[in-house]
CSV table of C-alpha atoms in Angstrom, one decimal:
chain,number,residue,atom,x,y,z
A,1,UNK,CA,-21.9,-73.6,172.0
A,2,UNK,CA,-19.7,-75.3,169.3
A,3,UNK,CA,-20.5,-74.5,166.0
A,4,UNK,CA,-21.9,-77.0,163.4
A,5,UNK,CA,-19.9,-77.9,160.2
A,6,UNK,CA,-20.8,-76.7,157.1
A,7,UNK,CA,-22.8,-79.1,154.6
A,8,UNK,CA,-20.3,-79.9,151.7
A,9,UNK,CA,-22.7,-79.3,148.9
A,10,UNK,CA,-23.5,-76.4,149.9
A,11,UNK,CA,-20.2,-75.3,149.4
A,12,UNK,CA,-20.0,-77.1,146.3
A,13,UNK,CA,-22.7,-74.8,144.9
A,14,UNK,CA,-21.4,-71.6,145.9
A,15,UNK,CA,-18.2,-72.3,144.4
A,16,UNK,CA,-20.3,-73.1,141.4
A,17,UNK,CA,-21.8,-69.4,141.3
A,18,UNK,CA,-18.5,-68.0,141.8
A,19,UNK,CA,-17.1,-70.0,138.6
A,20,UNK,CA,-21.0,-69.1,136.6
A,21,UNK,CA,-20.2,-65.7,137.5
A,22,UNK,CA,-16.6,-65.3,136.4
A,23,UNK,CA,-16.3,-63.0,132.8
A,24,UNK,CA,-13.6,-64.5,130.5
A,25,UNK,CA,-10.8,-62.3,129.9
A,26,UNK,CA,-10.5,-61.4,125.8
A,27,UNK,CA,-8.2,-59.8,123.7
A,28,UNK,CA,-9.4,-56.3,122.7
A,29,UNK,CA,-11.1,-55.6,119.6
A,30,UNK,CA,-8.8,-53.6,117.2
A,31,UNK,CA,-10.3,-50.3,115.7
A,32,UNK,CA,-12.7,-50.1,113.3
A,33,UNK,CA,-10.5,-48.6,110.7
A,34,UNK,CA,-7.8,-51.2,111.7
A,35,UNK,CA,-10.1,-54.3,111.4
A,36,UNK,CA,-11.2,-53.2,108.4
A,37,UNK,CA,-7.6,-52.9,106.8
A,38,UNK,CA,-6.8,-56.5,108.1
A,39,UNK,CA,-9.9,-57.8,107.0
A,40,UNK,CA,-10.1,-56.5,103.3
A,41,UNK,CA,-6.7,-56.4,101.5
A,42,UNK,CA,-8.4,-54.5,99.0
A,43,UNK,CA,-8.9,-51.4,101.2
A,44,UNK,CA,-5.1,-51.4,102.1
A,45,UNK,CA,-4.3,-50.7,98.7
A,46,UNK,CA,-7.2,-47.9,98.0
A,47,UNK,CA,-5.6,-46.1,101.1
A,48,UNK,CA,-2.4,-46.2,99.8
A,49,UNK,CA,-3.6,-45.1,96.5
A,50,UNK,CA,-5.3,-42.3,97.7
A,51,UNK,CA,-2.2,-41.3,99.9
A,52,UNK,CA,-0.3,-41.3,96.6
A,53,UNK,CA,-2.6,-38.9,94.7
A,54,UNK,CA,-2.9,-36.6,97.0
A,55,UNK,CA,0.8,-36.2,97.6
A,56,UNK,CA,1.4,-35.8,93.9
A,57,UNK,CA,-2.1,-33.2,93.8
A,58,UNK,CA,0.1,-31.4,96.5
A,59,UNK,CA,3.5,-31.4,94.5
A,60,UNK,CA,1.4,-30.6,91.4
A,61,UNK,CA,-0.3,-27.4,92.9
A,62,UNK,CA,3.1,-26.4,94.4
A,63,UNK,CA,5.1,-26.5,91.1
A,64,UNK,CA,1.9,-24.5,89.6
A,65,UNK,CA,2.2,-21.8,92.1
A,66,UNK,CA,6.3,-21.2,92.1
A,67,UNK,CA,6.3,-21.6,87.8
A,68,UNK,CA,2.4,-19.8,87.1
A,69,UNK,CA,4.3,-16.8,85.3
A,70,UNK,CA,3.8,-13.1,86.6
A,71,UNK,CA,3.9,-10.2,84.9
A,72,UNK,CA,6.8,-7.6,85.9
A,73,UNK,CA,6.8,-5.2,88.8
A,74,UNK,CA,7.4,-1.9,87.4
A,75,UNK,CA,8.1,0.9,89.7
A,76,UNK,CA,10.0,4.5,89.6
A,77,UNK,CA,13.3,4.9,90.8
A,78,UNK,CA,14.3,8.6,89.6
A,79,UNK,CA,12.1,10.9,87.4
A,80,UNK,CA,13.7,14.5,86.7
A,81,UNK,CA,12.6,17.5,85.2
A,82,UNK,CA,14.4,19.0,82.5
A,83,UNK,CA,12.6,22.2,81.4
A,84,UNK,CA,8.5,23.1,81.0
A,85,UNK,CA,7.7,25.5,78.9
A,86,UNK,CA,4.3,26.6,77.5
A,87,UNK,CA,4.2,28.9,74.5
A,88,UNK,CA,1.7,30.9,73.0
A,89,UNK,CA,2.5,33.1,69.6
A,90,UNK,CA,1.8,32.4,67.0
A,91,UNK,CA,-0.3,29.2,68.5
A,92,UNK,CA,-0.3,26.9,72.0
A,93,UNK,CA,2.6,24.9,72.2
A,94,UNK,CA,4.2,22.7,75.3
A,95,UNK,CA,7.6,22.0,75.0
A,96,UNK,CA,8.2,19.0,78.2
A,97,UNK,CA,11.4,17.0,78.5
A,98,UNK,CA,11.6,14.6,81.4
A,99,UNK,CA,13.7,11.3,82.2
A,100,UNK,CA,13.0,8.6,83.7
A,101,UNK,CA,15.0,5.5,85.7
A,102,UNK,CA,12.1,2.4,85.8
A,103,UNK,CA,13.0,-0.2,88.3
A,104,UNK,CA,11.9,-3.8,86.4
A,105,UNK,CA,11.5,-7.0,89.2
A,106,UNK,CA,11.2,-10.4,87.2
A,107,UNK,CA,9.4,-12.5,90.0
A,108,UNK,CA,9.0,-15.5,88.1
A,109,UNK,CA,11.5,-18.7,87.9
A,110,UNK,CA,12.5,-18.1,84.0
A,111,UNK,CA,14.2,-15.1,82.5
A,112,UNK,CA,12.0,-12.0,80.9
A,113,UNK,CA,13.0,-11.1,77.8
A,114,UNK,CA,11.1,-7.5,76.8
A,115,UNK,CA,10.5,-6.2,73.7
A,116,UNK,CA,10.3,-2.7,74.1
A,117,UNK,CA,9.7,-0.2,77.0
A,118,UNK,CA,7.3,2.5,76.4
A,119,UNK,CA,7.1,5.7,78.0
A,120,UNK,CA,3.8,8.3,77.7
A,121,UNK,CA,2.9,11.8,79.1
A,122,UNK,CA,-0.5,12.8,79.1
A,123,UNK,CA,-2.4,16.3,80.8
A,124,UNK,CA,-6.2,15.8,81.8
A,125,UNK,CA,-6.4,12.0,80.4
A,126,UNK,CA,-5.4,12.6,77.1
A,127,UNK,CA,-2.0,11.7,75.6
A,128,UNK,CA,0.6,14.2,74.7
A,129,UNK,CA,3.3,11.9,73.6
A,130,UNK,CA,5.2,9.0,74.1
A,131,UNK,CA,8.2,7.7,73.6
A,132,UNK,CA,10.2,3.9,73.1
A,133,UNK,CA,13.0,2.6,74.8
A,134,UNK,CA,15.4,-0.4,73.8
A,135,UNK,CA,14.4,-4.1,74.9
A,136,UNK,CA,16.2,-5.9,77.1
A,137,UNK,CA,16.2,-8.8,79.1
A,138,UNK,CA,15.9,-9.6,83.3
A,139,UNK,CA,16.9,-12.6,84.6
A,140,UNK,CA,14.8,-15.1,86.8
A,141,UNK,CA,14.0,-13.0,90.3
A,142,UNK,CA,16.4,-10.3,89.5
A,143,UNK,CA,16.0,-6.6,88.8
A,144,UNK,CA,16.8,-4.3,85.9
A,145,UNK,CA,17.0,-0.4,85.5
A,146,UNK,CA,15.4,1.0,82.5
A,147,UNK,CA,16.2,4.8,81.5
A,148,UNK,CA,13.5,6.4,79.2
A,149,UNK,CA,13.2,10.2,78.0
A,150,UNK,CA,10.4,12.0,77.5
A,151,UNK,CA,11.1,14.9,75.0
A,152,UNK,CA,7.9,16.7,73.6
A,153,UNK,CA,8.7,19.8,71.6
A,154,UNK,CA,7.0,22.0,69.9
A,155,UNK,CA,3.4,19.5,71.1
A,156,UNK,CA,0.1,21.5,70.1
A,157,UNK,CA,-2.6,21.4,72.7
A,158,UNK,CA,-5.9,21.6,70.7
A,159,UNK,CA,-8.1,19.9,73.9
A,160,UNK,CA,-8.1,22.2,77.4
A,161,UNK,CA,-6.1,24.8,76.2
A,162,UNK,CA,-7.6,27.1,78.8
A,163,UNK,CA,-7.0,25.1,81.6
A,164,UNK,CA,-3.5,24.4,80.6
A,165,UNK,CA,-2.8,28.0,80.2
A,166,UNK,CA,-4.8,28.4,83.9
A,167,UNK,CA,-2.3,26.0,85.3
A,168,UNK,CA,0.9,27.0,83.8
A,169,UNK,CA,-0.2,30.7,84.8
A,170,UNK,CA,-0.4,29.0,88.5
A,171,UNK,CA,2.5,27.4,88.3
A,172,UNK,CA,1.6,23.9,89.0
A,173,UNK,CA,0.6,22.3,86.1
A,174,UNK,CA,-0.7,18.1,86.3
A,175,UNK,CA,1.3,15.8,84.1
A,176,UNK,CA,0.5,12.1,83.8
A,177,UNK,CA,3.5,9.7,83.2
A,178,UNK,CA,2.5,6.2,81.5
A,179,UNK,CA,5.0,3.5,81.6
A,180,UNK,CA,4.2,0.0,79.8
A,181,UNK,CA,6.9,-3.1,78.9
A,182,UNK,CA,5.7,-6.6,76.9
A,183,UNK,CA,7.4,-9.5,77.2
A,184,UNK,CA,7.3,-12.6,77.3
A,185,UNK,CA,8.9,-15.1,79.4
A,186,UNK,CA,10.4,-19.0,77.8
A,187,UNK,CA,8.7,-21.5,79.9
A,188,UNK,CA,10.2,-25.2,78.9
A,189,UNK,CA,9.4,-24.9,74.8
A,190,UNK,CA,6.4,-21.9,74.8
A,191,UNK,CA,6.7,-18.3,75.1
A,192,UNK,CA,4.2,-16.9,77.5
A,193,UNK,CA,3.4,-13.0,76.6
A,194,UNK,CA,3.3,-11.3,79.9
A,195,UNK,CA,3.4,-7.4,80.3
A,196,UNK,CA,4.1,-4.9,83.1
A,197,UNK,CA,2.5,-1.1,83.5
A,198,UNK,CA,1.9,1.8,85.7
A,199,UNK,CA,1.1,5.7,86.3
A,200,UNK,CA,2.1,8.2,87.8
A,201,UNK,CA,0.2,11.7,88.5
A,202,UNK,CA,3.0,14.2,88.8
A,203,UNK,CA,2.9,18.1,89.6
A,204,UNK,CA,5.1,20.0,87.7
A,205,UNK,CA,5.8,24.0,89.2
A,206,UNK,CA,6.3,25.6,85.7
A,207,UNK,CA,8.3,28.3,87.0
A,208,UNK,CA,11.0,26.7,89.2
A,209,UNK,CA,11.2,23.9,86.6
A,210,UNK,CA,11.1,21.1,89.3
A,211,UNK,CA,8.5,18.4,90.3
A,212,UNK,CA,6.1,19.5,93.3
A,213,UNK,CA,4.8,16.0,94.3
A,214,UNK,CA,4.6,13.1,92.2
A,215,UNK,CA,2.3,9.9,93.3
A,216,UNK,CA,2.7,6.4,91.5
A,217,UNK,CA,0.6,3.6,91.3
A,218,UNK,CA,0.2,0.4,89.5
């Protein structure tokens, strides 16, 4: 049977639907963020001004951390007893004499220049004496010893006599060591007062004249 040839418009029409149904290839659509930058000029530049300030917020806060000034680290590095002695005729007297070796850390960027260095004993909260040390001065991130002696003689205890005399009897008797320094540190043109302090309980054995335990804190 011979097959019968095909109508030409016919063909002419499916070729049609074939071109109809054809999508046109077009570029892609940039981002939204990207279209938006091409389009307004103006928004460029707010960007870019807002990439500025916070690149000079961050450098700001950075400078204000490293140059904020600190006040001095104080800790012990030797604290010796010389001699304890409690004495009772004709009235109640404490004679203490103890040194001290302070450790002083500057951990700021600018050099520390201290006034004084004060050194305190107290028994039971209250102050038995004190006494002052020479200023001096630490330079930026460095570290400086500071000797201090603590001589009380002849001190009369009015306050808690009987538990002083309970304690030396003992022979541990509780001693509280006070140290303080003021400063101040020279940041550009101003002087920045800044000041360093801490305690420490000690437990003195009044009979072997030596330190039992001794715990510091700031």
């Amino acid at each position: 049977m011979r097959a019968s040839p095909k109508d030409p418009s016919m063909a002419n029409s499916v070729a049609a639907e074939q071109i109809d149904d054809t999508v046109p290839l077009l570029p892609p659509r940039p981002p939204r963020r990207q279209f938006l930058l091409l389009c307004c000029p103006c928004l460029r530049c707010h960007f870019s001004l807002l990439s500025t300030l916070a690149l000079a917020g961050a450098v700001l806060a950075t400078a204000l951390f490293l140059l904020w000034p600190a006040d001095p680290d104080l800790s012990i590095a030797r604290l010796r007893l010389h001699h304890v002695h409690l004495s009772t005729s004709p009235a109640i007297y404490l004679n203490v004499s103890i040194s001290l070796s302070l450790k002083v850390r500057n951990p700021n960027f600018f050099s520390l220049d201290y006034r004084s260095l004060e050194a305190a004993i107290g028994y039971r909260g209250r102050r038995l004496g004190s006494a002052m040390s020479d200023g001096g001065c630490v330079g930026a991130r460095q570290v400086s010893y500071v000797d201090a002696e603590l001589f009380l003689d002849g001190i009369r205890v009015i306050h808690d006599i009987v538990y002083l005399i309970e304690d030396y009897r003992k022979g541990s008797i509780p001693f509280e060591t006070i140290a303080e320094v003021q400063g101040k540190l020279r940041l550009i043109f101003i002087d920045i007062p800044v000041q360093g302090n801490f305690s420490c309980s000690v437990q003195v054995n009044a009979q072997n004249q030596t330190i039992i335990r001794q715990d510091c804190y700031i």
